[in-house]
JSON list of C-alpha atoms in Angstrom, two decimals:
[
{"chain": "A", "resi": 298, "resn": "UNK", "atom": "CA", "xyz": [-6.18, -3.00, -21.80]},
{"chain": "A", "resi": 299, "resn": "UNK", "atom": "CA", "xyz": [-7.19, -4.95, -18.25]},
{"chain": "A", "resi": 300, "resn": "UNK", "atom": "CA", "xyz": [-10.35, -6.60, -17.38]},
{"chain": "A", "resi": 301, "resn": "UNK", "atom": "CA", "xyz": [-13.08, -4.34, -16.97]},
{"chain": "A", "resi": 302, "resn": "UNK", "atom": "CA", "xyz": [-15.48, -4.83, -13.68]},
{"chain": "A", "resi": 303, "resn": "UNK", "atom": "CA", "xyz": [-19.06, -4.98, -14.61]},
{"chain": "A", "resi": 304, "resn": "UNK", "atom": "CA", "xyz": [-20.10, -2.64, -11.83]},
{"chain": "A", "resi": 305, "resn": "UNK", "atom": "CA", "xyz": [-17.14, -0.60, -13.42]},
{"chain": "A", "resi": 306, "resn": "UNK", "atom": "CA", "xyz": [-18.95, 0.39, -16.58]},
{"chain": "A", "resi": 307, "resn": "UNK", "atom": "CA", "xyz": [-22.61, 1.54, -17.54]},
{"chain": "A", "resi": 308, "resn": "UNK", "atom": "CA", "xyz": [-25.14, -0.85, -19.92]},
{"chain": "A", "resi": 309, "resn": "UNK", "atom": "CA", "xyz": [-24.69, 1.83, -22.53]},
{"chain": "A", "resi": 310, "resn": "UNK", "atom": "CA", "xyz": [-20.70, 1.62, -22.18]},
{"chain": "A", "resi": 311, "resn": "UNK", "atom": "CA", "xyz": [-20.55, -2.14, -22.54]},
{"chain": "A", "resi": 312, "resn": "UNK", "atom": "CA", "xyz": [-22.99, -2.71, -25.56]},
{"chain": "A", "resi": 313, "resn": "UNK", "atom": "CA", "xyz": [-20.69, 0.03, -27.38]},
{"chain": "A", "resi": 314, "resn": "UNK", "atom": "CA", "xyz": [-17.90, -1.76, -25.88]},
{"chain": "A", "resi": 315, "resn": "UNK", "atom": "CA", "xyz": [-19.33, -5.09, -27.60]},
{"chain": "A", "resi": 316, "resn": "UNK", "atom": "CA", "xyz": [-19.90, -3.74, -30.90]},
{"chain": "A", "resi": 317, "resn": "UNK", "atom": "CA", "xyz": [-16.71, -2.36, -31.26]},
{"chain": "A", "resi": 318, "resn": "UNK", "atom": "CA", "xyz": [-15.02, -5.79, -30.40]},
{"chain": "A", "resi": 319, "resn": "UNK", "atom": "CA", "xyz": [-12.73, -4.48, -27.09]},
{"chain": "A", "resi": 320, "resn": "UNK", "atom": "CA", "xyz": [-15.20, -7.11, -25.25]},
{"chain": "A", "resi": 321, "resn": "UNK", "atom": "CA", "xyz": [-15.40, -10.26, -26.45]},
{"chain": "A", "resi": 322, "resn": "UNK", "atom": "CA", "xyz": [-15.54, -12.59, -23.34]},
{"chain": "A", "resi": 323, "resn": "UNK", "atom": "CA", "xyz": [-17.01, -12.57, -19.66]},
{"chain": "A", "resi": 324, "resn": "UNK", "atom": "CA", "xyz": [-15.44, -13.58, -16.29]},
{"chain": "A", "resi": 325, "resn": "UNK", "atom": "CA", "xyz": [-16.67, -14.99, -13.07]},
{"chain": "A", "resi": 326, "resn": "UNK", "atom": "CA", "xyz": [-14.02, -13.09, -10.36]},
{"chain": "A", "resi": 327, "resn": "UNK", "atom": "CA", "xyz": [-14.91, -15.42, -7.82]},
{"chain": "A", "resi": 328, "resn": "UNK", "atom": "CA", "xyz": [-14.98, -19.12, -10.06]},
{"chain": "A", "resi": 329, "resn": "UNK", "atom": "CA", "xyz": [-11.86, -17.38, -12.02]},
{"chain": "A", "resi": 330, "resn": "UNK", "atom": "CA", "xyz": [-13.73, -18.70, -14.95]},
{"chain": "A", "resi": 331, "resn": "UNK", "atom": "CA", "xyz": [-14.12, -16.88, -18.90]},
{"chain": "A", "resi": 332, "resn": "UNK", "atom": "CA", "xyz": [-16.42, -17.90, -21.31]},
{"chain": "A", "resi": 333, "resn": "UNK", "atom": "CA", "xyz": [-18.37, -16.09, -24.14]},
{"chain": "A", "resi": 334, "resn": "UNK", "atom": "CA", "xyz": [-20.81, -13.30, -23.44]},
{"chain": "A", "resi": 335, "resn": "UNK", "atom": "CA", "xyz": [-23.81, -15.56, -24.87]},
{"chain": "A", "resi": 336, "resn": "UNK", "atom": "CA", "xyz": [-23.11, -18.68, -22.38]},
{"chain": "A", "resi": 337, "resn": "UNK", "atom": "CA", "xyz": [-26.36, -19.10, -19.98]},
{"chain": "A", "resi": 338, "resn": "UNK", "atom": "CA", "xyz": [-24.14, -20.10, -17.50]},
{"chain": "A", "resi": 339, "resn": "UNK", "atom": "CA", "xyz": [-22.46, -16.70, -17.97]},
{"chain": "A", "resi": 340, "resn": "UNK", "atom": "CA", "xyz": [-25.68, -14.72, -17.73]},
{"chain": "A", "resi": 341, "resn": "UNK", "atom": "CA", "xyz": [-26.60, -16.05, -14.71]},
{"chain": "A", "resi": 342, "resn": "UNK", "atom": "CA", "xyz": [-23.87, -14.75, -12.59]},
{"chain": "A", "resi": 343, "resn": "UNK", "atom": "CA", "xyz": [-24.55, -11.73, -10.21]},
{"chain": "A", "resi": 344, "resn": "UNK", "atom": "CA", "xyz": [-23.26, -8.95, -12.13]},
{"chain": "A", "resi": 345, "resn": "UNK", "atom": "CA", "xyz": [-20.96, -7.80, -8.77]},
{"chain": "A", "resi": 346, "resn": "UNK", "atom": "CA", "xyz": [-19.02, -11.41, -9.93]},
{"chain": "A", "resi": 347, "resn": "UNK", "atom": "CA", "xyz": [-19.40, -10.37, -13.66]},
{"chain": "A", "resi": 348, "resn": "UNK", "atom": "CA", "xyz": [-15.99, -8.85, -15.28]},
{"chain": "A", "resi": 349, "resn": "UNK", "atom": "CA", "xyz": [-14.95, -8.59, -19.12]},
{"chain": "A", "resi": 350, "resn": "UNK", "atom": "CA", "xyz": [-11.99, -9.44, -21.37]},
{"chain": "A", "resi": 351, "resn": "UNK", "atom": "CA", "xyz": [-10.66, -8.52, -24.48]},
{"chain": "A", "resi": 352, "resn": "UNK", "atom": "CA", "xyz": [-9.37, -11.50, -25.41]},
{"chain": "A", "resi": 353, "resn": "UNK", "atom": "CA", "xyz": [-8.81, -15.33, -24.44]},
{"chain": "A", "resi": 354, "resn": "UNK", "atom": "CA", "xyz": [-5.21, -14.74, -24.15]},
{"chain": "A", "resi": 355, "resn": "UNK", "atom": "CA", "xyz": [-5.99, -11.89, -21.57]},
{"chain": "A", "resi": 356, "resn": "UNK", "atom": "CA", "xyz": [-7.94, -13.89, -19.51]},
{"chain": "A", "resi": 357, "resn": "UNK", "atom": "CA", "xyz": [-5.95, -16.24, -19.41]},
{"chain": "A", "resi": 358, "resn": "UNK", "atom": "CA", "xyz": [-2.82, -14.50, -18.49]},
{"chain": "A", "resi": 359, "resn": "UNK", "atom": "CA", "xyz": [-5.14, -13.10, -15.50]},
{"chain": "A", "resi": 360, "resn": "UNK", "atom": "CA", "xyz": [-5.55, -16.76, -14.10]},
{"chain": "A", "resi": 361, "resn": "UNK", "atom": "CA", "xyz": [-8.96, -18.03, -15.66]},
{"chain": "A", "resi": 362, "resn": "UNK", "atom": "CA", "xyz": [-9.87, -21.06, -16.99]},
{"chain": "A", "resi": 363, "resn": "UNK", "atom": "CA", "xyz": [-12.51, -22.11, -20.01]},
{"chain": "A", "resi": 364, "resn": "UNK", "atom": "CA", "xyz": [-15.75, -22.33, -19.09]},
{"chain": "A", "resi": 365, "resn": "UNK", "atom": "CA", "xyz": [-16.99, -25.60, -19.51]},
{"chain": "A", "resi": 366, "resn": "UNK", "atom": "CA", "xyz": [-20.47, -25.25, -20.97]},
{"chain": "A", "resi": 367, "resn": "UNK", "atom": "CA", "xyz": [-19.39, -22.66, -23.83]},
{"chain": "A", "resi": 368, "resn": "UNK", "atom": "CA", "xyz": [-16.01, -23.00, -24.47]},
{"chain": "A", "resi": 369, "resn": "UNK", "atom": "CA", "xyz": [-15.76, -27.11, -24.35]},
{"chain": "A", "resi": 370, "resn": "UNK", "atom": "CA", "xyz": [-13.06, -27.64, -26.55]},
{"chain": "A", "resi": 371, "resn": "UNK", "atom": "CA", "xyz": [-10.26, -25.44, -24.85]},
{"chain": "A", "resi": 372, "resn": "UNK", "atom": "CA", "xyz": [-11.98, -26.65, -21.22]},
{"chain": "A", "resi": 373, "resn": "UNK", "atom": "CA", "xyz": [-11.05, -29.75, -22.31]},
{"chain": "A", "resi": 374, "resn": "UNK", "atom": "CA", "xyz": [-7.28, -28.71, -23.06]},
{"chain": "A", "resi": 375, "resn": "UNK", "atom": "CA", "xyz": [-7.30, -26.84, -20.18]},
{"chain": "A", "resi": 376, "resn": "UNK", "atom": "CA", "xyz": [-8.10, -29.87, -17.72]},
{"chain": "A", "resi": 377, "resn": "UNK", "atom": "CA", "xyz": [-5.39, -32.03, -19.65]},
{"chain": "A", "resi": 378, "resn": "UNK", "atom": "CA", "xyz": [-2.70, -29.43, -18.63]},
{"chain": "A", "resi": 379, "resn": "UNK", "atom": "CA", "xyz": [-3.61, -29.52, -15.25]}
]
């Protein structure tokens, strides 16, 4: 499954996809950062910049990096690898 843009999914379908485990992470298209759905930073982003991923692997494969706030351990590993 490819990433899903927030503007391309209804609120009802979004909630269903999260409950079903189809969506597990959110991302910011302009900053190319992904993180947990409950992240305070992610909740503040504009819906037109928001997209969703099924897994971390999908986000990384699309060229996104971990959020420094909600995914600190993964962010530190990413930072050390660059």
